[in-house]
C-alpha cells in the first residue's frame, strides 16, 4: 500500500522518478520478511503465518470465482480470529490503483491487512489479478 501511495505522489508531483514495485520476500512458511519479525517470540512467530494463510485463502476464493469483497474479507477475518494471539487492525479488499474499498472484486484488487500478533503490528498484502 505504501508503494502505491508513493507511486501516486511521484506522478502527482511530476517527479522524474520511476517507482518499481517488487514481490514481497517471504520466509519458507510464507511470513513476509520484516524487521518487525524480531519482536515476535517463538509462539507469536508461529502464529504470524496466519497473515499469509489469509492471503492464500483470499486468492483461493477469488480463483474459485468469488467476487464479493465482503465475503472474502469475512473469510479472511474468520481465519485470523481463530488465532488467540492475533488482533485485527484491518482487512481490506481495495482497488490496487486507487486503494478505494471494493464491493465487487475487479482486478487488479489489493488484499491487505494489519494484524497485531501479541504486541507486534504486522502488515501484509497480495494482488488478485
PDB file of C-alpha atoms in Angstrom:
ATOM      1  CA  UNK A   1       0.000   0.000   0.000  1.00  0.00           C
ATOM      2  CA  UNK A   2       2.830   2.382   0.850  1.00  0.00           C
ATOM      3  CA  UNK A   3       4.393   1.827  -2.555  1.00  0.00           C
ATOM      4  CA  UNK A   4       1.106   2.676  -4.281  1.00  0.00           C
ATOM      5  CA  UNK A   5       0.822   5.928  -2.312  1.00  0.00           C
ATOM      6  CA  UNK A   6       4.428   6.863  -3.174  1.00  0.00           C
ATOM      7  CA  UNK A   7       3.854   5.985  -6.837  1.00  0.00           C
ATOM      8  CA  UNK A   8       0.792   8.250  -6.935  1.00  0.00           C
ATOM      9  CA  UNK A   9       2.674  11.056  -5.171  1.00  0.00           C
ATOM     10  CA  UNK A  10       5.541  10.858  -7.694  1.00  0.00           C
ATOM     11  CA  UNK A  11       3.037  11.080 -10.558  1.00  0.00           C
ATOM     12  CA  UNK A  12       1.039  13.904  -8.937  1.00  0.00           C
ATOM     13  CA  UNK A  13       4.192  15.952  -8.345  1.00  0.00           C
ATOM     14  CA  UNK A  14       5.528  15.234 -11.854  1.00  0.00           C
ATOM     15  CA  UNK A  15       8.746  13.903 -10.372  1.00  0.00           C
ATOM     16  CA  UNK A  16      11.246  12.357 -12.758  1.00  0.00           C
ATOM     17  CA  UNK A  17      11.408   9.042 -10.932  1.00  0.00           C
ATOM     18  CA  UNK A  18      10.248   5.522 -11.583  1.00  0.00           C
ATOM     19  CA  UNK A  19       8.853   3.517  -8.692  1.00  0.00           C
ATOM     20  CA  UNK A  20       9.317  -0.212  -9.191  1.00  0.00           C
ATOM     21  CA  UNK A  21       7.132  -2.449  -7.033  1.00  0.00           C
ATOM     22  CA  UNK A  22       8.653  -5.872  -6.422  1.00  0.00           C
ATOM     23  CA  UNK A  23       7.091  -9.015  -4.961  1.00  0.00           C
ATOM     24  CA  UNK A  24       7.154  -9.454  -1.195  1.00  0.00           C
ATOM     25  CA  UNK A  25      10.104 -11.519   0.003  1.00  0.00           C
ATOM     26  CA  UNK A  26       8.891 -14.294   2.296  1.00  0.00           C
ATOM     27  CA  UNK A  27      10.207 -16.852   4.741  1.00  0.00           C
ATOM     28  CA  UNK A  28       9.787 -20.508   3.677  1.00  0.00           C
ATOM     29  CA  UNK A  29       6.499 -20.699   5.637  1.00  0.00           C
ATOM     30  CA  UNK A  30       5.128 -17.613   3.868  1.00  0.00           C
ATOM     31  CA  UNK A  31       5.644 -14.942   6.541  1.00  0.00           C
ATOM     32  CA  UNK A  32       6.671 -11.662   4.917  1.00  0.00           C
ATOM     33  CA  UNK A  33      10.252 -10.769   5.823  1.00  0.00           C
ATOM     34  CA  UNK A  34      10.150  -7.686   8.033  1.00  0.00           C
ATOM     35  CA  UNK A  35      12.351  -6.028  10.634  1.00  0.00           C
ATOM     36  CA  UNK A  36       9.363  -6.290  12.991  1.00  0.00           C
ATOM     37  CA  UNK A  37       9.601 -10.092  12.999  1.00  0.00           C
ATOM     38  CA  UNK A  38      12.453  -9.910  15.543  1.00  0.00           C
ATOM     39  CA  UNK A  39       9.925  -8.730  18.149  1.00  0.00           C
ATOM     40  CA  UNK A  40       7.941 -11.972  17.864  1.00  0.00           C
ATOM     41  CA  UNK A  41       8.597 -14.683  20.432  1.00  0.00           C
ATOM     42  CA  UNK A  42       8.616 -18.273  19.080  1.00  0.00           C
ATOM     43  CA  UNK A  43       4.885 -18.812  19.731  1.00  0.00           C
ATOM     44  CA  UNK A  44       3.980 -15.463  18.123  1.00  0.00           C
ATOM     45  CA  UNK A  45       6.276 -16.197  15.177  1.00  0.00           C
ATOM     46  CA  UNK A  46       4.425 -19.455  14.548  1.00  0.00           C
ATOM     47  CA  UNK A  47       1.068 -17.647  14.815  1.00  0.00           C
ATOM     48  CA  UNK A  48       2.148 -14.862  12.426  1.00  0.00           C
ATOM     49  CA  UNK A  49       1.917 -17.233   9.464  1.00  0.00           C
ATOM     50  CA  UNK A  50      -1.868 -16.731   9.651  1.00  0.00           C
ATOM     51  CA  UNK A  51      -1.434 -13.485   7.676  1.00  0.00           C
ATOM     52  CA  UNK A  52      -0.032 -15.409   4.706  1.00  0.00           C
ATOM     53  CA  UNK A  53      -2.680 -18.099   5.144  1.00  0.00           C
ATOM     54  CA  UNK A  54      -5.374 -15.400   4.962  1.00  0.00           C
ATOM     55  CA  UNK A  55      -3.867 -14.044   1.733  1.00  0.00           C
ATOM     56  CA  UNK A  56      -3.786 -17.548   0.267  1.00  0.00           C
ATOM     57  CA  UNK A  57      -7.420 -18.032   1.283  1.00  0.00           C
ATOM     58  CA  UNK A  58      -8.387 -14.801  -0.498  1.00  0.00           C
ATOM     59  CA  UNK A  59      -6.562 -15.961  -3.624  1.00  0.00           C
ATOM     60  CA  UNK A  60      -8.246 -19.368  -3.442  1.00  0.00           C
ATOM     61  CA  UNK A  61     -11.710 -17.822  -3.083  1.00  0.00           C
ATOM     62  CA  UNK A  62     -11.007 -15.452  -5.987  1.00  0.00           C
ATOM     63  CA  UNK A  63      -9.718 -18.341  -8.138  1.00  0.00           C
ATOM     64  CA  UNK A  64     -12.942 -20.245  -7.413  1.00  0.00           C
ATOM     65  CA  UNK A  65     -14.979 -17.331  -8.745  1.00  0.00           C
ATOM     66  CA  UNK A  66     -15.825 -15.371  -5.592  1.00  0.00           C
ATOM     67  CA  UNK A  67     -16.202 -11.681  -6.471  1.00  0.00           C
ATOM     68  CA  UNK A  68     -17.960 -10.374  -3.358  1.00  0.00           C
ATOM     69  CA  UNK A  69     -15.293  -8.418  -1.466  1.00  0.00           C
ATOM     70  CA  UNK A  70     -17.214  -8.617   1.815  1.00  0.00           C
ATOM     71  CA  UNK A  71     -17.308 -12.414   1.556  1.00  0.00           C
ATOM     72  CA  UNK A  72     -13.547 -12.531   1.009  1.00  0.00           C
ATOM     73  CA  UNK A  73     -12.915 -10.140   3.938  1.00  0.00           C
ATOM     74  CA  UNK A  74     -15.253 -12.208   6.124  1.00  0.00           C
ATOM     75  CA  UNK A  75     -13.445 -15.489   5.401  1.00  0.00           C
ATOM     76  CA  UNK A  76     -10.048 -13.876   5.975  1.00  0.00           C
ATOM     77  CA  UNK A  77     -11.223 -12.333   9.245  1.00  0.00           C
ATOM     78  CA  UNK A  78     -12.672 -15.639  10.457  1.00  0.00           C
ATOM     79  CA  UNK A  79      -9.381 -17.417   9.772  1.00  0.00           C
ATOM     80  CA  UNK A  80      -7.279 -14.790  11.567  1.00  0.00           C
ATOM     81  CA  UNK A  81      -9.622 -14.620  14.565  1.00  0.00           C
ATOM     82  CA  UNK A  82      -9.103 -18.334  15.201  1.00  0.00           C
ATOM     83  CA  UNK A  83      -5.633 -17.405  16.465  1.00  0.00           C
ATOM     84  CA  UNK A  84      -5.874 -16.193  20.083  1.00  0.00           C
ATOM     85  CA  UNK A  85      -2.666 -14.128  19.779  1.00  0.00           C
ATOM     86  CA  UNK A  86      -3.966 -12.234  16.724  1.00  0.00           C
ATOM     87  CA  UNK A  87      -5.855  -8.937  16.901  1.00  0.00           C
ATOM     88  CA  UNK A  88      -7.051  -7.496  13.596  1.00  0.00           C
ATOM     89  CA  UNK A  89      -6.497  -3.810  12.896  1.00  0.00           C
ATOM     90  CA  UNK A  90      -7.979  -4.061   9.397  1.00  0.00           C
ATOM     91  CA  UNK A  91      -8.598  -6.408   6.477  1.00  0.00           C
ATOM     92  CA  UNK A  92      -9.076  -4.668   3.137  1.00  0.00           C
ATOM     93  CA  UNK A  93     -10.042  -5.593  -0.410  1.00  0.00           C
ATOM     94  CA  UNK A  94      -9.413  -2.489  -2.492  1.00  0.00           C
ATOM     95  CA  UNK A  95      -8.753  -1.224  -5.987  1.00  0.00           C
ATOM     96  CA  UNK A  96      -4.992  -1.694  -6.437  1.00  0.00           C
ATOM     97  CA  UNK A  97      -4.575   1.703  -8.095  1.00  0.00           C
ATOM     98  CA  UNK A  98      -6.850   3.976  -6.038  1.00  0.00           C
ATOM     99  CA  UNK A  99      -6.970   1.986  -2.769  1.00  0.00           C
ATOM    100  CA  UNK A 100     -10.746   2.521  -2.687  1.00  0.00           C
ATOM    101  CA  UNK A 101     -12.534  -0.326  -0.908  1.00  0.00           C
ATOM    102  CA  UNK A 102     -14.396  -2.636  -3.270  1.00  0.00           C
ATOM    103  CA  UNK A 103     -17.828  -4.213  -3.032  1.00  0.00           C
ATOM    104  CA  UNK A 104     -17.240  -6.359  -6.117  1.00  0.00           C
ATOM    105  CA  UNK A 105     -13.695  -7.547  -6.815  1.00  0.00           C
ATOM    106  CA  UNK A 106     -12.371  -6.364 -10.158  1.00  0.00           C
ATOM    107  CA  UNK A 107      -8.722  -6.986 -10.947  1.00  0.00           C
ATOM    108  CA  UNK A 108      -6.293  -5.774 -10.030  1.00  0.00           C
ATOM    109  CA  UNK A 109      -7.515  -5.818  -6.433  1.00  0.00           C
ATOM    110  CA  UNK A 110      -5.234  -5.320  -3.451  1.00  0.00           C
ATOM    111  CA  UNK A 111      -5.911  -7.556  -0.474  1.00  0.00           C
ATOM    112  CA  UNK A 112      -4.186  -6.151   2.595  1.00  0.00           C
ATOM    113  CA  UNK A 113      -4.260  -6.386   6.348  1.00  0.00           C
ATOM    114  CA  UNK A 114      -2.701  -5.160   9.547  1.00  0.00           C
ATOM    115  CA  UNK A 115      -2.772  -7.604  12.437  1.00  0.00           C
ATOM    116  CA  UNK A 116      -1.196  -7.457  15.869  1.00  0.00           C
ATOM    117  CA  UNK A 117       0.444 -10.679  16.897  1.00  0.00           C
ATOM    118  CA  UNK A 118       0.979 -10.183  20.599  1.00  0.00           C
ATOM    119  CA  UNK A 119       2.144  -6.569  20.709  1.00  0.00           C
ATOM    120  CA  UNK A 120       3.766  -6.552  17.254  1.00  0.00           C
ATOM    121  CA  UNK A 121       1.803  -4.988  14.398  1.00  0.00           C
ATOM    122  CA  UNK A 122       2.393  -6.816  11.119  1.00  0.00           C
ATOM    123  CA  UNK A 123       1.153  -5.874   7.662  1.00  0.00           C
ATOM    124  CA  UNK A 124       0.887  -7.980   4.532  1.00  0.00           C
ATOM    125  CA  UNK A 125      -0.760  -7.783   1.138  1.00  0.00           C
ATOM    126  CA  UNK A 126      -1.283  -9.506  -2.169  1.00  0.00           C
ATOM    127  CA  UNK A 127      -2.891  -8.743  -5.506  1.00  0.00           C
ATOM    128  CA  UNK A 128      -5.831 -10.576  -7.049  1.00  0.00           C
ATOM    129  CA  UNK A 129      -5.408 -10.459 -10.832  1.00  0.00           C
TER     130      UNK A 129
END
